[in-house]
Short mmCIF file of C-alpha atoms in Angstrom, two decimals:
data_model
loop_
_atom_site.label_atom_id
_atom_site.label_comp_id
_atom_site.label_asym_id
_atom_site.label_seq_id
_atom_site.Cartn_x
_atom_site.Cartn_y
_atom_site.Cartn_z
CA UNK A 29 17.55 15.60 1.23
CA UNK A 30 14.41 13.74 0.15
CA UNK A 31 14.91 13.33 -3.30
CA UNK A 32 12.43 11.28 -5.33
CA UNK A 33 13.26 12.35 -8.81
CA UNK A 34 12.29 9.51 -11.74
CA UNK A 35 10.28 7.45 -8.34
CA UNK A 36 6.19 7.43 -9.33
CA UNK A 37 3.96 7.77 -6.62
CA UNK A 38 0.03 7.35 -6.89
CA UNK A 39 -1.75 9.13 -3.98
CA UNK A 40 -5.73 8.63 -3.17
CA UNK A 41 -7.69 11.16 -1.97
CA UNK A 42 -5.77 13.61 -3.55
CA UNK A 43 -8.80 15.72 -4.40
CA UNK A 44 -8.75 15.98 -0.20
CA UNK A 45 -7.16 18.42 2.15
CA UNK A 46 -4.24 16.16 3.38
CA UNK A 47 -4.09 14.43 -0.14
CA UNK A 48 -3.84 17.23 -1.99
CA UNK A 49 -1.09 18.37 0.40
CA UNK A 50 1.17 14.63 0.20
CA UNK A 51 0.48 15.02 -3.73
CA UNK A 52 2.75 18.57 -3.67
CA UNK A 53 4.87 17.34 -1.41
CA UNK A 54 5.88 14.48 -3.41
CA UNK A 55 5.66 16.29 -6.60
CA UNK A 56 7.97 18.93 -5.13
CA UNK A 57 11.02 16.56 -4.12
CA UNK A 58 10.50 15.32 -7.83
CA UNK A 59 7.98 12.27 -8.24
CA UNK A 60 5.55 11.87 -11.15
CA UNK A 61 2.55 11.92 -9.14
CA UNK A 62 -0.94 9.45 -9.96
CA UNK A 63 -3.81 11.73 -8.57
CA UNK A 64 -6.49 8.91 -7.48
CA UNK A 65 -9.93 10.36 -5.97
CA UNK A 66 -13.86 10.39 -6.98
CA UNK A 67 -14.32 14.15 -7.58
CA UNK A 68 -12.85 14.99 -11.08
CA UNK A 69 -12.57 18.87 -11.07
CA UNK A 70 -10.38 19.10 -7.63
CA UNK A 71 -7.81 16.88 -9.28
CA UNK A 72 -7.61 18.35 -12.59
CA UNK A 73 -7.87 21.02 -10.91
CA UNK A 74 -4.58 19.95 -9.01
CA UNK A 75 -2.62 18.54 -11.67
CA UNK A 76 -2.92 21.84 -13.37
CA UNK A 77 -1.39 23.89 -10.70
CA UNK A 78 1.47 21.22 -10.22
CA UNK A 79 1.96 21.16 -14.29
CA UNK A 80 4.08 18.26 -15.53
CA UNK A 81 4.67 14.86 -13.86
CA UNK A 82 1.01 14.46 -13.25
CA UNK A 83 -1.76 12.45 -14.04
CA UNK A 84 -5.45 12.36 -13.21
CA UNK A 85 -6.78 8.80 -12.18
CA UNK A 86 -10.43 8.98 -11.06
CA UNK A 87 -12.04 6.01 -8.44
CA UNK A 88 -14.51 5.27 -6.78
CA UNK A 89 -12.72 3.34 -3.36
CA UNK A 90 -15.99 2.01 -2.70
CA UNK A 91 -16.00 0.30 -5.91
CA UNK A 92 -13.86 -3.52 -5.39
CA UNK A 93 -13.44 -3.30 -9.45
CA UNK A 94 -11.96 -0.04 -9.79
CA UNK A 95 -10.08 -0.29 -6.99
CA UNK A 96 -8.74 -3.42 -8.44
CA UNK A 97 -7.51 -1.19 -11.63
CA UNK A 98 -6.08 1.61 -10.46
CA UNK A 99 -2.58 0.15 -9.86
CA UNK A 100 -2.44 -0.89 -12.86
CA UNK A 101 -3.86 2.37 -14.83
CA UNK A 102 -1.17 3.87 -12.59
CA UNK A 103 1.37 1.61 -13.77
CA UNK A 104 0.24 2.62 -16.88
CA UNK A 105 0.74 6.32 -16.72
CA UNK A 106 3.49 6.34 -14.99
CA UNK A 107 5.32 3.47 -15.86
CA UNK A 108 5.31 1.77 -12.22
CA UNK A 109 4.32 2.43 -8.87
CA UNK A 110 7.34 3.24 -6.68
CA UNK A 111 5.61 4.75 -3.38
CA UNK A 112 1.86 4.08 -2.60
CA UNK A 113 0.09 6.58 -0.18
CA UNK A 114 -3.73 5.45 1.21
CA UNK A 115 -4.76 8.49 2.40
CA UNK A 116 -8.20 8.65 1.42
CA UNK A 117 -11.09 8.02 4.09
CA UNK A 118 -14.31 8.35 4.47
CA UNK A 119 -16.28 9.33 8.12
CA UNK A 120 -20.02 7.90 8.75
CA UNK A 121 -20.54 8.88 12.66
CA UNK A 122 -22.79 7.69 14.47
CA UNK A 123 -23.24 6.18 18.01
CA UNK A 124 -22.32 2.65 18.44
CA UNK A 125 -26.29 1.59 19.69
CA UNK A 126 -27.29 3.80 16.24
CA UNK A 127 -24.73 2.38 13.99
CA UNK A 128 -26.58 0.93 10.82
CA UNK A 129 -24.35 -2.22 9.22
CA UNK A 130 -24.34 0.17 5.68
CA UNK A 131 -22.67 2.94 7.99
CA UNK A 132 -19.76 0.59 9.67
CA UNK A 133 -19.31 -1.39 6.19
CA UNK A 134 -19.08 1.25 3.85
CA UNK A 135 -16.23 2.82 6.29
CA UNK A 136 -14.18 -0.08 6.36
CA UNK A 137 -14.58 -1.15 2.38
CA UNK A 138 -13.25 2.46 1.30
CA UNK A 139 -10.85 3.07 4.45
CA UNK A 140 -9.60 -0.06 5.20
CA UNK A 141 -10.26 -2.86 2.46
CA UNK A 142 -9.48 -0.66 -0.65
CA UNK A 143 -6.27 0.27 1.30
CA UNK A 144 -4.99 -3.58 1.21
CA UNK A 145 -6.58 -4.52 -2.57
CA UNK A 146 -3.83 -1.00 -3.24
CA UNK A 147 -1.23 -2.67 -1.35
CA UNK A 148 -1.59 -5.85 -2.95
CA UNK A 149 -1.91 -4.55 -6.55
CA UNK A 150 1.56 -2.57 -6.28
CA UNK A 151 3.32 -4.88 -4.53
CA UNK A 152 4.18 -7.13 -7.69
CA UNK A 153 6.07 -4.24 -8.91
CA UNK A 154 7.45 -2.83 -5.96
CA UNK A 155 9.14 -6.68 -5.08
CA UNK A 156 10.34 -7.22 -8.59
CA UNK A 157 12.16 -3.46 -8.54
CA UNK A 158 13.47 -4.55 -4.46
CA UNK A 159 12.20 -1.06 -3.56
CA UNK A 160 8.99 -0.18 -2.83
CA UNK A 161 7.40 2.45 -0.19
CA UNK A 162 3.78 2.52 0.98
CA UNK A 163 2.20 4.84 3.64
CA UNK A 164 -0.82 4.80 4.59
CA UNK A 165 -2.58 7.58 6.80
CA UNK A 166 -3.99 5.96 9.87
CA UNK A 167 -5.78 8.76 12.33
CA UNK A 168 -4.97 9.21 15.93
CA UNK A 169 -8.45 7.87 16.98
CA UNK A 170 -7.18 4.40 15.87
CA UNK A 171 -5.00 4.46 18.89
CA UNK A 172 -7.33 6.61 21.28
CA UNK A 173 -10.85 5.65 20.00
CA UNK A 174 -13.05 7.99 20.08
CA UNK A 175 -17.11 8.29 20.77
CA UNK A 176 -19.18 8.20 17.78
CA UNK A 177 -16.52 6.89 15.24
CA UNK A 178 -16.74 3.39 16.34
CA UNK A 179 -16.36 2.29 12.50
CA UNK A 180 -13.52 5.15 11.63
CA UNK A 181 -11.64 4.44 14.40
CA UNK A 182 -11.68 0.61 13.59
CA UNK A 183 -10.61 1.07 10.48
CA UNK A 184 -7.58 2.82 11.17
CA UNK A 185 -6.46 0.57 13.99
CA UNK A 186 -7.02 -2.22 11.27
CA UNK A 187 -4.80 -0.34 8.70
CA UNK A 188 -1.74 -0.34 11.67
CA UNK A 189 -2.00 -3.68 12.08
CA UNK A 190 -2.30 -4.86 8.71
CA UNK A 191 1.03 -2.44 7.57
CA UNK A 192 3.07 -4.46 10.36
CA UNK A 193 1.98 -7.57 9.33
CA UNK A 194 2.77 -6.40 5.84
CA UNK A 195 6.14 -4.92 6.57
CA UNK A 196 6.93 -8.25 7.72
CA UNK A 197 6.66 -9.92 4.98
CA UNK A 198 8.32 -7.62 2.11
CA UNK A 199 11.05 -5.92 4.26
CA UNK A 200 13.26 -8.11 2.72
CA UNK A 201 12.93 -7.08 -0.50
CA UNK A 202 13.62 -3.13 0.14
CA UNK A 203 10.10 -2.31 0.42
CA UNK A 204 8.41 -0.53 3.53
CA UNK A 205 5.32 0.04 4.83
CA UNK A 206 4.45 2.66 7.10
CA UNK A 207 1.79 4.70 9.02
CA UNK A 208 0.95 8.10 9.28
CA UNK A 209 -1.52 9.13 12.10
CA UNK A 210 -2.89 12.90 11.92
CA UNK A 211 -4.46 14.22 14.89
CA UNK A 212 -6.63 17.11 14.70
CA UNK A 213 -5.63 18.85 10.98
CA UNK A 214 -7.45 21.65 9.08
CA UNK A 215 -9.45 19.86 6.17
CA UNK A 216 -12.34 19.89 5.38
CA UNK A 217 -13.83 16.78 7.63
CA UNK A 218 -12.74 18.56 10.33
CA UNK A 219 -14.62 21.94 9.22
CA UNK A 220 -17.93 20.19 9.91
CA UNK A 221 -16.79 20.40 14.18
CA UNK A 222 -18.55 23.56 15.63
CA UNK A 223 -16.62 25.88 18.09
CA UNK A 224 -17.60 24.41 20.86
CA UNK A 225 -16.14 21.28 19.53
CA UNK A 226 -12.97 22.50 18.14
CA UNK A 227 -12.78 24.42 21.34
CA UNK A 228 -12.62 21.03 23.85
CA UNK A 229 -10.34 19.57 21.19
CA UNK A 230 -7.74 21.82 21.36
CA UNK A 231 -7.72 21.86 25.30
CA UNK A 232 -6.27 18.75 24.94
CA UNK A 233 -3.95 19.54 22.48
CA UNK A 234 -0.16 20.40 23.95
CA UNK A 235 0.26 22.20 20.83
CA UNK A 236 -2.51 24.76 21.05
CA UNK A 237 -3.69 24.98 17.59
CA UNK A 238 -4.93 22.44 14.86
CA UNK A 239 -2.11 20.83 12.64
CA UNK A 240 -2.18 21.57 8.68
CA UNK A 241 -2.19 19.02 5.90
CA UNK A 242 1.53 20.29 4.88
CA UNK A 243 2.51 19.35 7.80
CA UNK A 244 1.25 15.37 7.19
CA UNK A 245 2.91 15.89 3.97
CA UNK A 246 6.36 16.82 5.37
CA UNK A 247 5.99 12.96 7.34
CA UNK A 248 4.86 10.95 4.16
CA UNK A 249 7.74 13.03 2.44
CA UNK A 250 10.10 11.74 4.77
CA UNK A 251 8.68 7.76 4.88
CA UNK A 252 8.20 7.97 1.05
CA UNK A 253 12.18 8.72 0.88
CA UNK A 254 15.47 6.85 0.35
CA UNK A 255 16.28 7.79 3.62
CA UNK A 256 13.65 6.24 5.69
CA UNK A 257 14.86 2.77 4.13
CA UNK A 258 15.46 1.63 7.80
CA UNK A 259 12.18 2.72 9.04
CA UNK A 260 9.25 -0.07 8.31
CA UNK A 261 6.22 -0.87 10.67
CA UNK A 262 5.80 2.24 12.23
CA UNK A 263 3.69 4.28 13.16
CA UNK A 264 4.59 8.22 12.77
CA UNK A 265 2.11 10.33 15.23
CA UNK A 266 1.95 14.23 13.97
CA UNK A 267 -0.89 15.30 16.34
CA UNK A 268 0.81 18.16 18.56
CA UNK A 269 1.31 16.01 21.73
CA UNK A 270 -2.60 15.04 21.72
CA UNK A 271 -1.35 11.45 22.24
CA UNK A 272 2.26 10.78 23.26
CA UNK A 273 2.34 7.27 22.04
CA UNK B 13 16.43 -31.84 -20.68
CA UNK B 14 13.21 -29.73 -22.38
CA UNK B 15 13.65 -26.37 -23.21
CA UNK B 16 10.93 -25.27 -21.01
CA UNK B 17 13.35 -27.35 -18.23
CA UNK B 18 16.43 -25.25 -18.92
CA UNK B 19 14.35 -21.93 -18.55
CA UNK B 20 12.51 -22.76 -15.54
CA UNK B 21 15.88 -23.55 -14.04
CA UNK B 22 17.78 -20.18 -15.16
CA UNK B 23 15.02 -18.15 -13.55
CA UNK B 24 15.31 -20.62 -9.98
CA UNK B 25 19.15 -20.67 -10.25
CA UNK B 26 19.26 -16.65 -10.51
CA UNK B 27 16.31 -16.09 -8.04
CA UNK B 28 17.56 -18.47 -5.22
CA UNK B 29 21.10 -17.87 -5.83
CA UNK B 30 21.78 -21.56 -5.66
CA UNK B 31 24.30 -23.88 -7.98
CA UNK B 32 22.45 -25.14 -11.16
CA UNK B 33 23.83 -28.93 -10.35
CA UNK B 34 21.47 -28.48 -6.80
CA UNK B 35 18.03 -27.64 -8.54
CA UNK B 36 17.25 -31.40 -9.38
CA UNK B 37 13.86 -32.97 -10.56
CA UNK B 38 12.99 -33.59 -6.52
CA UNK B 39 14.60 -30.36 -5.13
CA UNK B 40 12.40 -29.04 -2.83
CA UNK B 41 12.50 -24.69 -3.43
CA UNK B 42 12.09 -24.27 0.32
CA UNK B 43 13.64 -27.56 2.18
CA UNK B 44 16.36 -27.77 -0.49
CA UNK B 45 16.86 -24.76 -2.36
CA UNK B 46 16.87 -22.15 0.45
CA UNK B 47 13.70 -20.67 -0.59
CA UNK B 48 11.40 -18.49 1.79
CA UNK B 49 7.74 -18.60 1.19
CA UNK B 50 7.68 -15.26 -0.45
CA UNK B 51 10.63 -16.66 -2.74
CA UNK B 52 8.11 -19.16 -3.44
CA UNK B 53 5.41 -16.40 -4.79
CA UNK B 54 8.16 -14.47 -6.45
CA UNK B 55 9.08 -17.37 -8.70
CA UNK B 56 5.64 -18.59 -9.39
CA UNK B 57 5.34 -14.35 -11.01
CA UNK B 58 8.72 -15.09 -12.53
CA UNK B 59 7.66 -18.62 -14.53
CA UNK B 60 4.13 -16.73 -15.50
CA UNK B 61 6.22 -13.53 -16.87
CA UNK B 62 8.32 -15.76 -18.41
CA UNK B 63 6.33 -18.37 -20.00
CA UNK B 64 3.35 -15.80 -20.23
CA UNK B 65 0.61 -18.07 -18.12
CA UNK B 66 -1.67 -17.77 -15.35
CA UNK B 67 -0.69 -19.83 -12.52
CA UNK B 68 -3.83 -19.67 -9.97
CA UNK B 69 -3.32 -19.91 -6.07
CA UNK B 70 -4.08 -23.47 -5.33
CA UNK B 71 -2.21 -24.11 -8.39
CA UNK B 72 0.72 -22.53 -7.12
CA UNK B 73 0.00 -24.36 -3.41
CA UNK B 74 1.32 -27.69 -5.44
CA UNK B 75 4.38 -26.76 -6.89
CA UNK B 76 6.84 -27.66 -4.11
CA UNK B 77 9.86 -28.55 -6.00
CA UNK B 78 11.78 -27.99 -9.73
CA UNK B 79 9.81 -31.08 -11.04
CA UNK B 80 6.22 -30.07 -10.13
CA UNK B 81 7.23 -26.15 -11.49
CA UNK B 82 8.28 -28.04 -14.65
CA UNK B 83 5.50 -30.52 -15.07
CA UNK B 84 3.24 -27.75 -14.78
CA UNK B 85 4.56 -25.50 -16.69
CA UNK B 86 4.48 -28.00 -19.58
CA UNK B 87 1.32 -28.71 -19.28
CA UNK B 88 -0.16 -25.14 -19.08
CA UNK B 89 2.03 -23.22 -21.83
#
């Protein structure tokens, strides 16, 4: 099951946790993987360890001309762009009366904007090949909100609402769009939560324990694949029963 | 009919699935020919892969039936 061999998929934020984790994943059922993120080392770092069928692809999501280029430097590499995955994000908290414009706009260019310039540079491909699979990595908080993350949480409310509309349109033409919405996972943005934070998190996680990136991976694997053809517009929640929705 | 005719109706005929004797100078791609409006942006990539042009936006806004895809066609390749 969940074969991808000779699909390409370019992942951002691969240099990340959760990225890093969907990149292996993929890799392992058989896609080339594109490695897309701003810190060099951790990706070549990456595409070392996974050894063929990958390529490094720096950029800078807060950058509109870069992120403008990289489906087509993927394209490039790999020779097309079969499954896209936006999974990189950026977090500037800060209480709503204290947010600064800088600190809500440069979370929505990288998290949300950059995530629909991706879609629409791969979707040329995907519709002229009449299969196509994007994911993009949502957050639980874009359902829930949550205090302090005011801009996060906007942007990836905005990202479910722009896949439906999206999935909409290309459905047609074998391509779908999906979300994936971690709850509380092991990375390293969620390092920077104290004990006493972590601590009144998981009280109100069924689940007991914070989720790992592998198993984020295991749902892109499965939206990314042949088999989830039916499956377009929605919203996968891996978050442990924090939010049953 | 213009070389750059016969093309432009190959690529319409095999997109739209529709008989060749139905995509006439006035045939509308959407009220005639069947066509959805992403069948509409699908053919306006098809006629710049295959003629190798840029067609801009509101440039592609105007091109409502075989004719107009045609007439600008042979004016921009």
């Amino acid at each position: 099951m969940f074969d991808l061999t000779g699909r390409t998929a370019l992942v951002t934020g691969a240099s990340g946790g959760i990225g890093a984790a969907i990149a292996r994943a993929l890799h392992g059922a058989g896609a080339t993987v594109g490695l897309s993120g701003t810190r060099v080392a951790p990706l070549e770092a990456l595409a070392a360890e996974l050894g063929g069928r990958a390529h490094v692809l720096p950029c800078n999501l807060s950058d509109a001309a870069a992120v403008e280029a990289l489906p087509k430097q993927a394209a490039e590499a790999m020779g097309s762009v079969d499954i896209l995955v936006n999974n990189a994000g950026i977090t500037r908290d800060n209480l709503f009366m204290r947010m600064s414009d800088d600190e809500w706009q440069s979370v929505l260019d990288v998290n949300l904007t950059s995530t629909f310039r991706l879609c629409r540079g791969v979707l040329r491909g995907m519709m002229k090949a009449r299969w196509g699979r994007i994911v993009n990595i949502s957050s639980v908080v874009g359902a829930t909100g949550n205090p302090g993350q005011g801009n996060y949480a906007a942007s990836k409310a905005g990202m479910v609402g722009m896949s439906k509309s999206l999935a909409y349109e290309v459905a047609s033409r074998g391509i779908t769009v999906n979300c994936v919405a971690p709850g509380f996972i092991t990375t390293a943005m969620t390092d920077k939560l104290n004990d006493e934070q972590k601590g009144k998190i998981l009280t109100q996680v069924p689940a007991g324990r914070m989720g790992e990136a592998d198993e984020i991976a295991a749902a892109v694997l499965y939206l990314a694949s042949a088999e989830a053809g039916y499956v377009t517009g929605a919203t996968l929640h891996v978050n442990g029963g924090m939010a049953m929705i | 009919m213009s070389d750059i005719a016969d093309r432009v109706k190959k690529i319409v005929v095999e997109h739209l699935g529709v008989e060749e004797d139905k995509v006439t100078e006035n045939a509308s791609f959407i009220d005639d020919l069947g066509a959805d409006s992403l069948d509409t942006v699908e053919l306006v990539m098809a006629f710049e892969e295959e003629f190798g042009i840029e067609i801009p936006d509101d440039a592609a806004e105007t091109i409502q039936t075989f004719g107009d895809a045609v007439s600008f066609i042979t004016k921009a390749a």
